């Protein structure tokens, strides 16, 4: 495609470069708006052209044309957003906000094009490759779910429901935020913060300063405790004052509920959202909202999800009861005479954990310097998947990066040929880098977008973490959590980089269903439970001494501490979500609170409080994308644990067996990605459907 409208951009602009690895040093925030406007205008013109020719095009040609027009826009927009996440500035943020609405409008025009939909919907796929057939199928499915197939009154009603739902969601999250902010506990006596660690007291003092107590200090107070998790979590775990824990807990579970300020009550909004979702699903031809949600997930139907959650429930309920009895015994032995209530659990669970496993993150960190962790991770990847990872700094032409901490790596196959690459930006930089960790696509594998002289464009990933930076001349010493996160993101990266598919919508993580996308990432975390692998790289950064078996054992045991209780909690959310969206309509006879109480009572060792209005704070369902999909967390965990158990069964210490199973994993889960339905991909790898046993076993919950 020719660049027609980039007059505002200088010849040497990053945005007029050939759209390969970005020449980051040339990035200028002020060029984002003109570059995006040019890219949008080009894409819109190209789309007019494609729409006019589409009726005579074959599905394959149409997909290629769409990729050709979307890719330059995606490259430009992806680069701006990537830099906004890792090296933000006011100018860049403003530029993105300025063009965002036009981008949204353009992509909804694409997604809702009746012309495109008709071509794909009517395509004869009898001779198509599986990847092509699947790309077409996904496109039709997405368009259907956005109402493209509707006409007349049905379409109007669908659009009206969408608008209303968007408003209700926004209202839900604003109300939740207001209700969360409305409650605070201001503490002035040292006895009221007894037991709290310095970090929590510093946070509470900081919050007090923000609320007008300018002289507040961590040592002398006053301390202000709120209902946001950073504030609430530590208080329930550490505060010795039981009455204050109770006060905070009751406020937390009642927030945005009908027991308090009516202006801050989400319950009517929840009822309206449920009714509208049900109606929307029916307009689209589904029995209920759960059926609509599951239509674009790996889980085939409500029954299958219920079956899986039910199996996990059967195993975790007795474990949770045992864990509770243990906790009661421990509390009693430590001098606590009463029955444990909800606001006691966090506190005593923390004390029991410290008593049992007595190690801290600080004890582990010297064994996990970043360079050692990386070489361990790369060795695992090589052993399992037959690919090697090489720092570009060691060989080959330099690659530009956005910050001196960032490194670029080449991934090579067994013949030594480069097949992919990734950037790693490991350290936290709070001033200009977003928190959390993620994998993002820099370039996707594609034959349509192959550079001149090549058959294919190689995939490149961004792996972003936020771990402890090096201090005082020491390397970055990682916590267990940070090591796990790095392995996790590498799992996503491997699915992007080792894809064998060249059709953009289904290459790499493209087209992978919501409840299957965490399979490779959580799978990679599992390698950390293999002691020999761990011992091979966990070495003291000063002495080179390997981590002791005893410490590894404690870490691995601690990772399944109170697993039954944690499972039950997630299962209760998943089951409540499903029950709400599978045909339920709130009525005077059976309201949302009846349903919540039924599900919660079945999943809790303690009887829930009468004023527990948990649903009013359940943003995942009513202000996020998890409606009738909360089960995805556990679903993907089952898949990843079961996938890893194939390696365990073959023998983790047997090189030949690991290579063989690894090759199969590479060819199926990593290689096929979204080009084949995920249930089928899983069967191709595992030879059968997923089984919950491995996840239960890894968590000490198997019968
Ligand atoms: Zn993930």
XYZ file of C-alpha atoms and ligand atoms in Angstrom:
704
model
C 0.000 0.000 0.000
C 1.308 3.473 -0.777
C 1.734 6.176 1.806
C -0.565 8.862 0.533
C -1.214 11.134 3.412
C 1.906 11.449 5.493
C 2.740 14.993 4.451
C 3.014 16.111 8.054
C 5.711 13.575 8.805
C 9.402 14.158 8.129
C 11.156 11.718 5.784
C 13.158 10.213 8.659
C 10.153 9.700 10.940
C 9.906 6.362 12.726
C 6.420 6.148 11.229
C 7.686 6.217 7.655
C 10.214 3.443 8.398
C 9.596 0.025 6.787
C 7.516 -1.231 9.772
C 9.868 -3.913 10.944
C 11.659 -3.732 14.310
C 10.914 -0.137 15.351
C 13.864 2.312 15.270
C 12.929 3.501 18.765
C 15.488 6.299 19.014
C 13.589 8.203 16.341
C 10.267 8.129 18.201
C 8.569 11.497 18.695
C 5.270 11.700 20.572
C 4.163 14.682 18.479
C 4.231 12.508 15.360
C 1.672 10.038 16.735
C -1.432 12.029 15.810
C -0.429 12.825 12.214
C 0.905 9.280 11.729
C -2.304 7.728 13.038
C -4.493 10.061 11.018
C -2.562 9.166 7.890
C -2.735 5.459 8.726
C -6.464 5.670 9.465
C -7.158 7.574 6.264
C -5.163 5.034 4.225
C -6.912 2.150 5.932
C -10.363 3.690 5.453
C -9.721 4.242 1.731
C -8.381 0.720 1.375
C -11.426 -0.579 3.204
C -13.808 1.273 0.848
C -11.986 -0.403 -1.980
C -12.104 -3.839 -0.350
C -15.815 -3.518 0.424
C -16.576 -2.615 -3.172
C -14.693 -5.651 -4.478
C -15.522 -8.069 -1.667
C -18.609 -9.671 -3.264
C -16.407 -11.092 -6.037
C -13.581 -12.128 -3.720
C -12.807 -15.509 -2.258
C -12.548 -15.723 1.542
C -8.786 -16.170 1.355
C -8.264 -13.088 -0.807
C -10.537 -11.091 1.434
C -8.607 -12.088 4.572
C -5.337 -11.140 2.875
C -6.733 -7.768 1.785
C -7.981 -7.065 5.288
C -4.610 -7.992 6.770
C -2.819 -5.735 4.291
C -4.934 -2.767 5.281
C -4.999 -3.427 9.021
C -1.331 -4.251 9.500
C 0.183 -0.767 8.954
C -2.453 0.733 11.223
C -1.796 -1.982 13.812
C 1.953 -1.384 13.636
C 1.627 2.354 14.209
C -1.043 2.077 16.899
C 0.742 -0.845 18.567
C 4.014 1.093 18.729
C 2.358 4.173 20.262
C 0.529 2.076 22.846
C 3.565 -0.023 23.623
C 5.668 3.080 24.300
C 2.850 4.570 26.339
C 3.070 1.507 28.595
C 6.841 1.400 28.971
C 8.016 4.990 28.474
C 5.018 7.215 28.873
C 4.884 10.997 28.779
C 2.075 13.530 28.971
C 2.458 14.283 25.267
C 2.193 10.615 24.306
C -0.793 9.986 26.569
C -2.605 12.983 25.134
C -1.812 11.917 21.571
C -3.269 8.465 22.200
C -6.379 9.851 23.856
C -6.841 12.207 20.915
C -6.898 9.472 18.261
C -8.420 6.619 20.286
C -12.063 7.393 19.350
C -11.234 7.319 15.622
C -9.459 3.981 16.033
C -12.457 2.509 17.861
C -14.803 3.817 15.173
C -12.668 2.362 12.401
C -12.452 -1.096 13.950
C -16.152 -1.237 14.721
C -16.837 -0.317 11.088
C -14.634 -3.252 10.070
C -16.177 -5.640 12.557
C -19.716 -4.663 11.644
C -19.404 -4.594 7.879
C -22.375 -6.457 6.408
C -20.535 -6.845 3.094
C -17.579 -8.605 4.702
C -19.874 -10.679 6.899
C -21.884 -11.878 3.907
C -18.764 -12.988 2.030
C -17.414 -14.933 4.996
C -20.786 -16.302 6.036
C -21.439 -17.602 2.504
C -17.904 -18.861 1.851
C -17.473 -22.400 0.583
C -14.819 -23.788 2.909
C -14.941 -27.397 1.786
C -11.454 -27.194 0.274
C -10.056 -24.619 2.704
C -7.134 -25.312 5.023
C -8.138 -25.728 8.686
C -6.513 -22.364 9.504
C -8.442 -20.546 6.776
C -11.707 -22.199 7.724
C -11.177 -21.275 11.348
C -10.233 -17.650 10.548
C -13.447 -17.300 8.551
C -15.501 -19.017 11.227
C -14.122 -16.703 13.949
C -14.818 -13.652 11.854
C -18.427 -14.730 11.267
C -18.870 -15.537 14.936
C -17.519 -12.174 16.108
C -19.702 -10.329 13.604
C -22.783 -12.279 14.667
C -22.137 -11.461 18.309
C -21.910 -7.790 17.405
C -25.326 -7.928 15.790
C -24.329 -7.717 12.105
C -26.787 -10.392 11.060
C -29.768 -8.516 12.522
C -32.232 -6.349 10.610
C -34.949 -3.830 11.380
C -36.467 -3.761 14.830
C -34.195 -6.525 16.157
C -31.129 -4.528 15.152
C -32.481 -1.341 16.746
C -33.278 -3.162 19.946
C -29.854 -4.828 19.975
C -28.102 -1.475 19.565
C -30.250 0.107 22.279
C -29.410 -2.739 24.686
C -25.694 -2.312 23.966
C -25.903 1.381 24.814
C -27.846 0.735 27.972
C -25.476 -2.003 29.107
C -22.472 0.262 28.559
C -24.124 2.925 30.732
C -25.009 0.432 33.452
C -21.476 -0.979 33.536
C -20.011 2.459 33.866
C -22.527 3.290 36.600
C -21.638 0.052 38.368
C -17.913 0.758 38.477
C -18.353 4.424 39.432
C -20.720 3.493 42.252
C -18.378 0.787 43.465
C -15.516 3.267 43.464
C -17.594 5.861 45.340
C -18.780 3.326 47.896
C -15.233 2.024 48.382
C -13.955 5.548 48.947
C -16.832 6.537 51.205
C -15.714 4.340 54.077
C -12.525 4.993 55.996
C -11.265 4.141 59.425
C -9.117 6.845 61.008
C -6.952 5.412 63.767
C -5.043 7.529 66.262
C -3.888 5.144 69.008
C -0.802 2.978 68.589
C -2.789 0.067 70.043
C -5.176 0.263 67.074
C -2.400 -0.530 64.579
C -0.684 -3.140 66.709
C 0.687 -6.018 64.657
C 0.759 -4.102 61.365
C 4.086 -4.083 59.518
C 5.922 -0.862 58.837
C 4.949 -0.897 55.130
C 1.223 -0.974 55.954
C 1.507 1.737 58.607
C 3.430 3.899 56.136
C 0.653 3.417 53.575
C -2.050 4.322 56.121
C -0.122 7.414 57.234
C 0.271 8.468 53.627
C -3.491 8.074 53.130
C -4.093 10.119 56.275
C -1.871 12.896 54.912
C -3.927 12.819 51.723
C -7.052 13.326 53.839
C -5.781 16.437 55.604
C -3.753 15.014 58.495
C -0.603 16.623 57.178
C 1.601 15.593 60.081
C 0.718 11.879 59.926
C 3.679 9.497 60.189
C 4.034 5.727 60.042
C 5.270 5.669 63.646
C 2.878 8.109 65.339
C -0.208 8.199 63.095
C -2.878 9.075 62.497
C -3.485 6.143 60.154
C -6.267 5.997 57.607
C -7.451 2.561 56.476
C -9.728 2.221 53.458
C -11.617 -0.526 51.631
C -9.343 -0.730 48.574
C -7.430 -3.978 48.532
C -3.963 -2.520 49.206
C -5.342 -1.061 52.408
C -7.878 -3.699 53.430
C -5.730 -6.788 52.684
C -2.849 -6.134 55.112
C -5.211 -4.924 57.836
C -7.175 -8.177 57.873
C -3.963 -10.206 57.871
C -1.967 -8.323 60.471
C -4.110 -6.128 62.727
C -4.329 -7.552 66.231
C -7.425 -5.543 67.105
C -10.208 -8.001 66.314
C -13.004 -5.419 66.722
C -11.419 -3.208 64.053
C -10.943 -6.121 61.678
C -14.632 -6.897 62.112
C -15.661 -3.316 61.450
C -13.580 -3.160 58.293
C -14.728 -6.575 57.087
C -18.422 -5.751 57.534
C -17.968 -2.482 55.657
C -16.147 -4.313 52.869
C -18.730 -7.014 52.180
C -21.591 -4.535 52.408
C -20.112 -1.889 50.130
C -22.300 -0.632 47.279
C -25.047 -2.853 48.699
C -28.635 -2.151 49.738
C -27.744 -1.949 53.428
C -26.254 1.554 53.219
C -26.554 4.784 51.268
C -29.202 4.256 48.544
C -27.280 6.539 46.163
C -24.386 4.094 46.422
C -26.357 0.886 45.887
C -25.571 -1.277 42.855
C -28.292 -3.898 43.325
C -30.901 -2.440 40.969
C -28.198 -2.031 38.328
C -27.304 -5.720 38.647
C -30.926 -6.741 38.083
C -31.168 -4.488 35.029
C -27.890 -5.815 33.587
C -29.032 -9.423 34.004
C -32.382 -8.766 32.304
C -30.761 -6.908 29.404
C -28.101 -9.560 28.900
C -30.763 -12.242 28.766
C -32.744 -10.241 26.216
C -29.654 -9.495 24.128
C -28.722 -13.168 24.007
C -32.229 -14.026 22.837
C -32.180 -11.338 20.138
C -29.008 -13.008 18.839
C -30.678 -16.410 18.895
C -29.219 -17.887 22.085
C -31.182 -19.429 24.943
C -29.474 -17.246 27.534
C -26.401 -15.110 28.150
C -24.300 -18.055 29.308
C -24.920 -19.776 25.964
C -23.853 -16.601 24.134
C -20.700 -16.264 26.229
C -19.771 -19.936 25.806
C -20.273 -19.707 22.042
C -16.900 -17.946 21.861
C -15.127 -20.035 24.489
C -13.427 -23.388 24.577
C -15.921 -24.729 27.128
C -18.695 -26.279 25.039
C -21.715 -25.605 27.256
C -22.923 -24.776 30.745
C -23.135 -28.454 31.637
C -19.449 -29.001 30.866
C -18.405 -26.016 32.970
C -20.664 -27.098 35.824
C -19.189 -30.578 35.593
C -15.645 -29.272 35.863
C -16.417 -26.860 38.697
C -18.369 -29.626 40.433
C -15.429 -32.049 40.241
C -13.094 -29.453 41.702
C -15.672 -28.663 44.386
C -15.964 -32.277 45.474
C -12.219 -32.419 46.072
C -11.696 -29.012 47.605
C -14.612 -28.824 50.052
C -13.268 -31.492 52.468
C -9.787 -29.966 52.171
C -11.173 -26.535 53.015
C -12.952 -28.000 56.032
C -9.719 -29.618 57.191
C -7.847 -26.373 56.673
C -10.430 -24.578 58.775
C -10.177 -27.143 61.564
C -6.358 -26.766 61.475
C -6.710 -23.037 61.735
C -9.089 -23.309 64.679
C -6.758 -25.708 66.452
C -3.812 -23.398 65.856
C -5.722 -20.342 67.094
C -6.863 -22.227 70.189
C -3.340 -23.463 70.929
C -2.123 -19.874 70.583
C -4.608 -18.699 73.193
C -7.632 -17.593 71.170
C -10.756 -18.895 72.907
C -13.610 -18.005 70.543
C -14.939 -19.518 67.335
C -13.288 -18.103 64.219
C -15.363 -15.583 62.271
C -14.843 -14.213 58.742
C -12.622 -11.356 59.983
C -10.354 -13.807 61.819
C -9.450 -16.018 58.881
C -6.868 -13.805 57.172
C -5.180 -12.989 60.457
C -4.839 -16.564 61.738
C -4.036 -17.969 58.298
C -1.111 -15.571 58.056
C 0.124 -16.534 61.537
C -0.149 -20.240 60.821
C 1.679 -19.813 57.513
C 4.544 -18.000 59.214
C 4.635 -20.663 61.890
C 4.760 -23.523 59.391
C 7.018 -22.322 56.605
C 9.155 -19.668 58.310
C 11.011 -18.235 55.343
C 10.696 -14.866 53.736
C 11.036 -13.590 50.204
C 14.297 -12.037 51.302
C 15.738 -15.495 52.088
C 15.048 -16.592 48.520
C 16.076 -13.581 46.506
C 19.872 -14.094 46.625
C 19.291 -17.396 44.764
C 17.431 -15.773 41.898
C 19.636 -13.199 40.158
C 18.060 -12.367 36.783
C 20.949 -13.631 34.577
C 20.812 -17.053 36.270
C 17.026 -17.230 36.065
C 17.147 -16.367 32.364
C 19.745 -18.996 31.588
C 17.652 -21.527 33.528
C 14.513 -20.531 31.620
C 16.294 -20.683 28.262
C 17.731 -24.098 29.138
C 14.240 -25.424 29.898
C 12.937 -24.041 26.598
C 15.819 -25.629 24.697
C 15.416 -28.968 26.446
C 11.660 -29.118 25.896
C 11.133 -27.408 22.554
C 14.471 -27.725 20.757
C 14.913 -23.988 20.217
C 17.753 -21.851 21.545
C 17.697 -18.255 22.765
C 20.582 -15.864 22.087
C 21.122 -12.337 23.321
C 21.530 -10.117 20.260
C 24.143 -8.158 22.212
C 26.411 -11.241 21.910
C 26.205 -11.515 18.123
C 24.545 -9.897 15.146
C 23.610 -6.334 14.252
C 22.481 -4.143 17.136
C 18.745 -3.751 17.684
C 17.389 -0.459 18.952
C 15.554 -0.521 22.280
C 13.429 2.027 24.174
C 15.463 1.977 27.391
C 18.998 0.864 28.313
C 17.553 -1.891 30.571
C 15.923 -3.601 27.585
C 17.578 -6.495 25.737
C 16.718 -8.156 22.458
C 16.950 -11.929 21.940
C 16.907 -14.129 18.859
C 15.168 -17.500 18.938
C 16.791 -20.112 16.690
C 15.645 -23.555 15.607
C 17.768 -26.707 15.674
C 19.446 -25.782 12.371
C 20.564 -22.437 13.793
C 18.130 -20.413 11.688
C 16.482 -17.427 13.390
C 12.735 -18.075 13.651
C 11.575 -15.350 16.055
C 12.732 -12.679 18.483
C 11.726 -10.866 21.629
C 12.495 -7.793 23.669
C 12.744 -8.189 27.441
C 12.114 -5.137 29.626
C 12.524 -6.655 33.099
C 12.648 -3.898 35.714
C 10.156 -1.691 37.464
C 10.391 2.005 36.488
C 7.426 3.556 38.292
C 8.029 7.012 36.847
C 7.148 6.111 33.277
C 6.299 2.400 33.048
C 2.928 0.820 33.787
C 2.806 -1.769 36.611
C 2.180 -5.501 36.140
C 3.596 -7.858 33.539
C 2.478 -8.699 30.049
C 3.376 -10.082 26.637
C 2.530 -8.044 23.598
C 3.015 -8.513 19.890
C 5.582 -6.384 18.127
C 5.346 -8.244 14.799
C 3.148 -11.215 13.966
C 4.146 -14.155 11.806
C 2.668 -13.512 8.372
C 3.145 -14.500 4.757
C 1.003 -11.623 3.473
C 3.240 -9.077 5.231
C 6.537 -10.824 4.405
C 9.341 -8.323 3.765
C 10.730 -8.195 0.230
C 12.821 -11.257 -0.521
C 11.368 -13.394 2.306
C 8.524 -15.869 2.323
C 7.384 -14.907 5.791
C 7.631 -12.132 8.366
C 9.056 -13.544 11.602
C 7.185 -12.999 14.870
C 8.618 -10.698 17.528
C 7.270 -10.300 21.065
C 7.527 -7.730 23.832
C 7.987 -9.361 27.251
C 7.454 -6.821 29.984
C 7.937 -7.409 33.711
C 8.199 -5.090 36.688
C 10.686 -6.831 38.909
C 13.196 -5.452 41.411
C 15.884 -3.488 39.568
C 19.577 -4.030 40.332
C 20.734 -1.976 43.330
C 24.160 -1.247 44.777
C 26.006 -3.076 42.026
C 24.106 -6.331 42.678
C 22.170 -7.979 39.858
C 18.360 -7.885 39.990
C 17.573 -10.370 42.781
C 14.109 -11.766 42.062
C 11.354 -12.790 44.422
C 9.611 -16.121 43.866
C 6.664 -14.207 42.482
C 8.842 -12.351 40.005
C 10.441 -15.582 38.797
C 6.966 -17.108 38.330
C 5.821 -14.030 36.425
C 8.790 -14.158 34.061
C 8.084 -17.831 33.269
C 4.392 -16.994 32.786
C 4.986 -14.201 30.284
C 7.530 -16.332 28.429
C 4.752 -18.913 28.000
C 2.575 -16.337 26.225
C 5.635 -15.263 24.265
C 6.354 -18.832 23.123
C 2.838 -19.212 21.744
C 3.328 -15.988 19.793
C 6.846 -16.792 18.605
C 6.641 -20.520 17.875
C 3.429 -20.380 15.885
C 3.548 -22.293 12.612
C 0.577 -20.356 11.207
C 0.949 -17.452 8.805
C -2.642 -16.232 8.716
C -2.813 -13.224 11.061
C -6.243 -13.708 12.701
C -5.327 -17.204 13.901
C -1.505 -17.090 14.202
C 0.079 -17.158 17.677
C -2.364 -16.060 20.340
C -4.695 -14.697 17.634
C -8.081 -16.404 17.807
C -7.290 -18.367 20.974
C -10.398 -18.470 23.153
C -10.508 -16.523 26.423
C -10.611 -19.664 28.581
C -7.657 -21.292 26.758
C -5.259 -18.371 26.355
C -3.615 -18.882 29.765
C -2.673 -22.473 28.947
C 0.923 -21.914 27.723
C 1.635 -19.227 30.311
C 0.545 -21.203 33.364
C 2.115 -24.273 31.805
C 5.533 -22.575 31.901
C 5.070 -21.712 35.595
C 4.824 -25.431 36.291
C 8.509 -25.947 35.451
C 9.297 -24.216 38.715
C 7.968 -27.242 40.575
C 10.637 -29.460 38.972
C 13.346 -29.509 41.626
C 16.339 -30.471 39.447
C 15.505 -27.686 36.965
C 15.156 -25.226 39.824
C 18.367 -26.345 41.482
C 20.291 -26.079 38.235
C 19.861 -22.331 38.112
C 18.861 -21.173 41.618
C 22.340 -20.382 42.897
C 23.477 -17.782 45.379
C 24.587 -14.766 43.398
C 27.720 -14.311 45.553
C 28.823 -17.801 46.537
C 27.408 -19.807 43.615
C 25.988 -22.260 46.137
C 22.840 -24.091 44.982
C 19.606 -23.488 46.869
C 19.046 -26.177 49.541
C 16.511 -28.972 49.075
C 15.036 -28.037 52.393
C 14.303 -24.450 51.318
C 12.874 -25.575 47.961
C 10.584 -28.015 49.750
C 9.279 -25.312 52.047
C 8.658 -22.968 49.112
C 6.804 -25.652 47.150
C 4.741 -26.661 50.171
C 3.873 -23.061 50.961
C 2.602 -22.621 47.410
C -0.274 -25.009 48.150
C -1.002 -23.680 51.643
C -4.802 -23.479 52.150
C -5.331 -24.509 48.518
C -8.728 -26.032 49.351
C -10.017 -22.723 50.724
C -8.595 -20.778 47.795
C -10.217 -23.220 45.354
C -13.606 -22.999 47.058
C -13.525 -19.235 46.884
C -12.825 -19.207 43.134
C -15.388 -21.957 42.562
C -18.066 -20.019 44.423
C -17.470 -17.014 42.152
C -17.500 -19.180 39.037
C -20.683 -20.995 39.993
C -22.505 -17.843 41.072
C -21.564 -16.188 37.784
C -22.886 -19.128 35.805
C -26.080 -19.406 37.850
C -26.807 -15.705 37.298
C -26.362 -15.913 33.533
C -27.938 -19.256 32.685
C -31.560 -18.205 32.316
C -32.010 -16.689 35.777
C -34.232 -13.602 35.947
C -34.457 -11.735 39.245
C -37.964 -11.702 40.685
C -39.732 -11.100 43.974
C -39.789 -14.856 44.561
C -36.151 -15.406 43.751
C -33.883 -12.403 43.852
C -30.153 -12.069 43.212
C -29.637 -12.249 46.986
C -31.354 -15.621 47.215
C -29.049 -16.963 44.546
C -25.950 -15.434 46.126
C -26.837 -16.869 49.536
C -27.481 -20.367 48.138
C -24.186 -20.533 46.262
C -22.116 -18.906 49.008
C -23.592 -21.103 51.735
C -22.651 -24.225 49.768
C -19.082 -23.019 49.207
C -18.177 -21.576 52.579
C -17.151 -23.292 55.743
C -18.619 -20.354 57.687
C -22.205 -19.156 57.197
C -22.121 -15.922 55.174
C -23.182 -12.737 56.988
C -26.681 -11.405 56.381
C -25.248 -8.068 55.229
C -22.840 -9.657 52.743
C -23.707 -8.040 49.406
C -20.698 -9.405 47.579
C -22.329 -9.112 44.133
C -22.499 -5.326 44.429
C -18.711 -5.261 44.335
C -18.187 -7.984 41.725
C -16.767 -5.766 39.001
C -15.502 -8.729 36.951
C -19.106 -9.589 36.096
C -20.813 -6.223 35.940
C -18.086 -3.825 34.855
C -15.614 -6.149 33.139
C -15.443 -8.881 30.547
C -15.931 -11.928 32.761
C -19.711 -12.366 32.678
C -20.478 -16.065 32.274
C -16.719 -16.451 31.921
C -15.335 -16.249 35.445
C -14.796 -20.000 35.298
C -12.049 -19.333 32.724
C -9.474 -18.914 35.485
C -9.982 -22.437 36.733
C -10.624 -23.862 33.263
C -7.235 -22.679 32.000
C -5.535 -23.888 35.185
C -6.949 -27.361 34.575
C -5.597 -27.293 30.999
C -2.133 -26.073 31.956
C -1.726 -28.516 34.849
C -2.972 -31.393 32.724
C -0.624 -30.407 29.891
C 2.306 -30.315 32.296
C 1.351 -33.694 33.699
C 2.043 -35.182 30.249
C 5.682 -34.244 30.877
C 5.531 -35.606 34.426
C 4.139 -38.910 33.179
C 6.870 -39.175 30.530
C 9.503 -38.382 33.189
C 10.799 -34.869 33.790
C 14.321 -36.160 34.308
C 14.352 -38.158 31.070
C 15.804 -35.891 28.369
C 14.547 -37.949 25.438
C 11.026 -38.155 26.870
C 10.888 -34.413 27.591
C 12.070 -33.695 24.043
C 9.423 -35.961 22.559
C 6.511 -34.567 24.582
C 7.948 -31.053 24.147
C 8.004 -31.464 20.383
C 4.343 -32.449 20.471
C 3.497 -29.462 22.679
C 5.367 -27.200 20.280
C 3.542 -28.589 17.241
C 0.079 -28.404 18.827
C -0.519 -25.873 21.605
C 2.313 -23.497 20.659
C 2.343 -24.088 16.904
C -1.352 -24.234 16.059
C -2.453 -21.521 18.491
C -5.850 -20.251 17.420
C -5.903 -21.962 14.008
C -7.716 -25.018 15.357
C -10.481 -25.057 17.976
C -8.783 -25.209 21.393
C -10.520 -28.399 22.540
C -9.159 -30.086 19.416
C -5.667 -28.623 19.959
C -5.717 -30.028 23.473
C -6.779 -33.466 22.249
C -4.033 -33.409 19.606
C -1.495 -32.801 22.333
C -2.883 -34.920 25.146
C -4.686 -37.646 23.189
C -7.802 -37.078 25.290
C -10.007 -34.390 26.842
C -8.746 -32.350 29.816
C -8.820 -33.983 33.226
C -8.907 -32.179 36.589
C -6.672 -34.691 38.404
C -3.334 -33.017 37.635
C -4.460 -29.651 38.994
C -5.816 -31.315 42.135
C -2.595 -33.273 42.572
C -0.354 -30.216 42.116
C -2.366 -28.507 44.837
C -2.386 -31.400 47.242
C -6.142 -31.885 46.765
C -6.250 -35.231 44.946
C -8.267 -37.853 46.804
Zn -1.241 -14.477 31.350
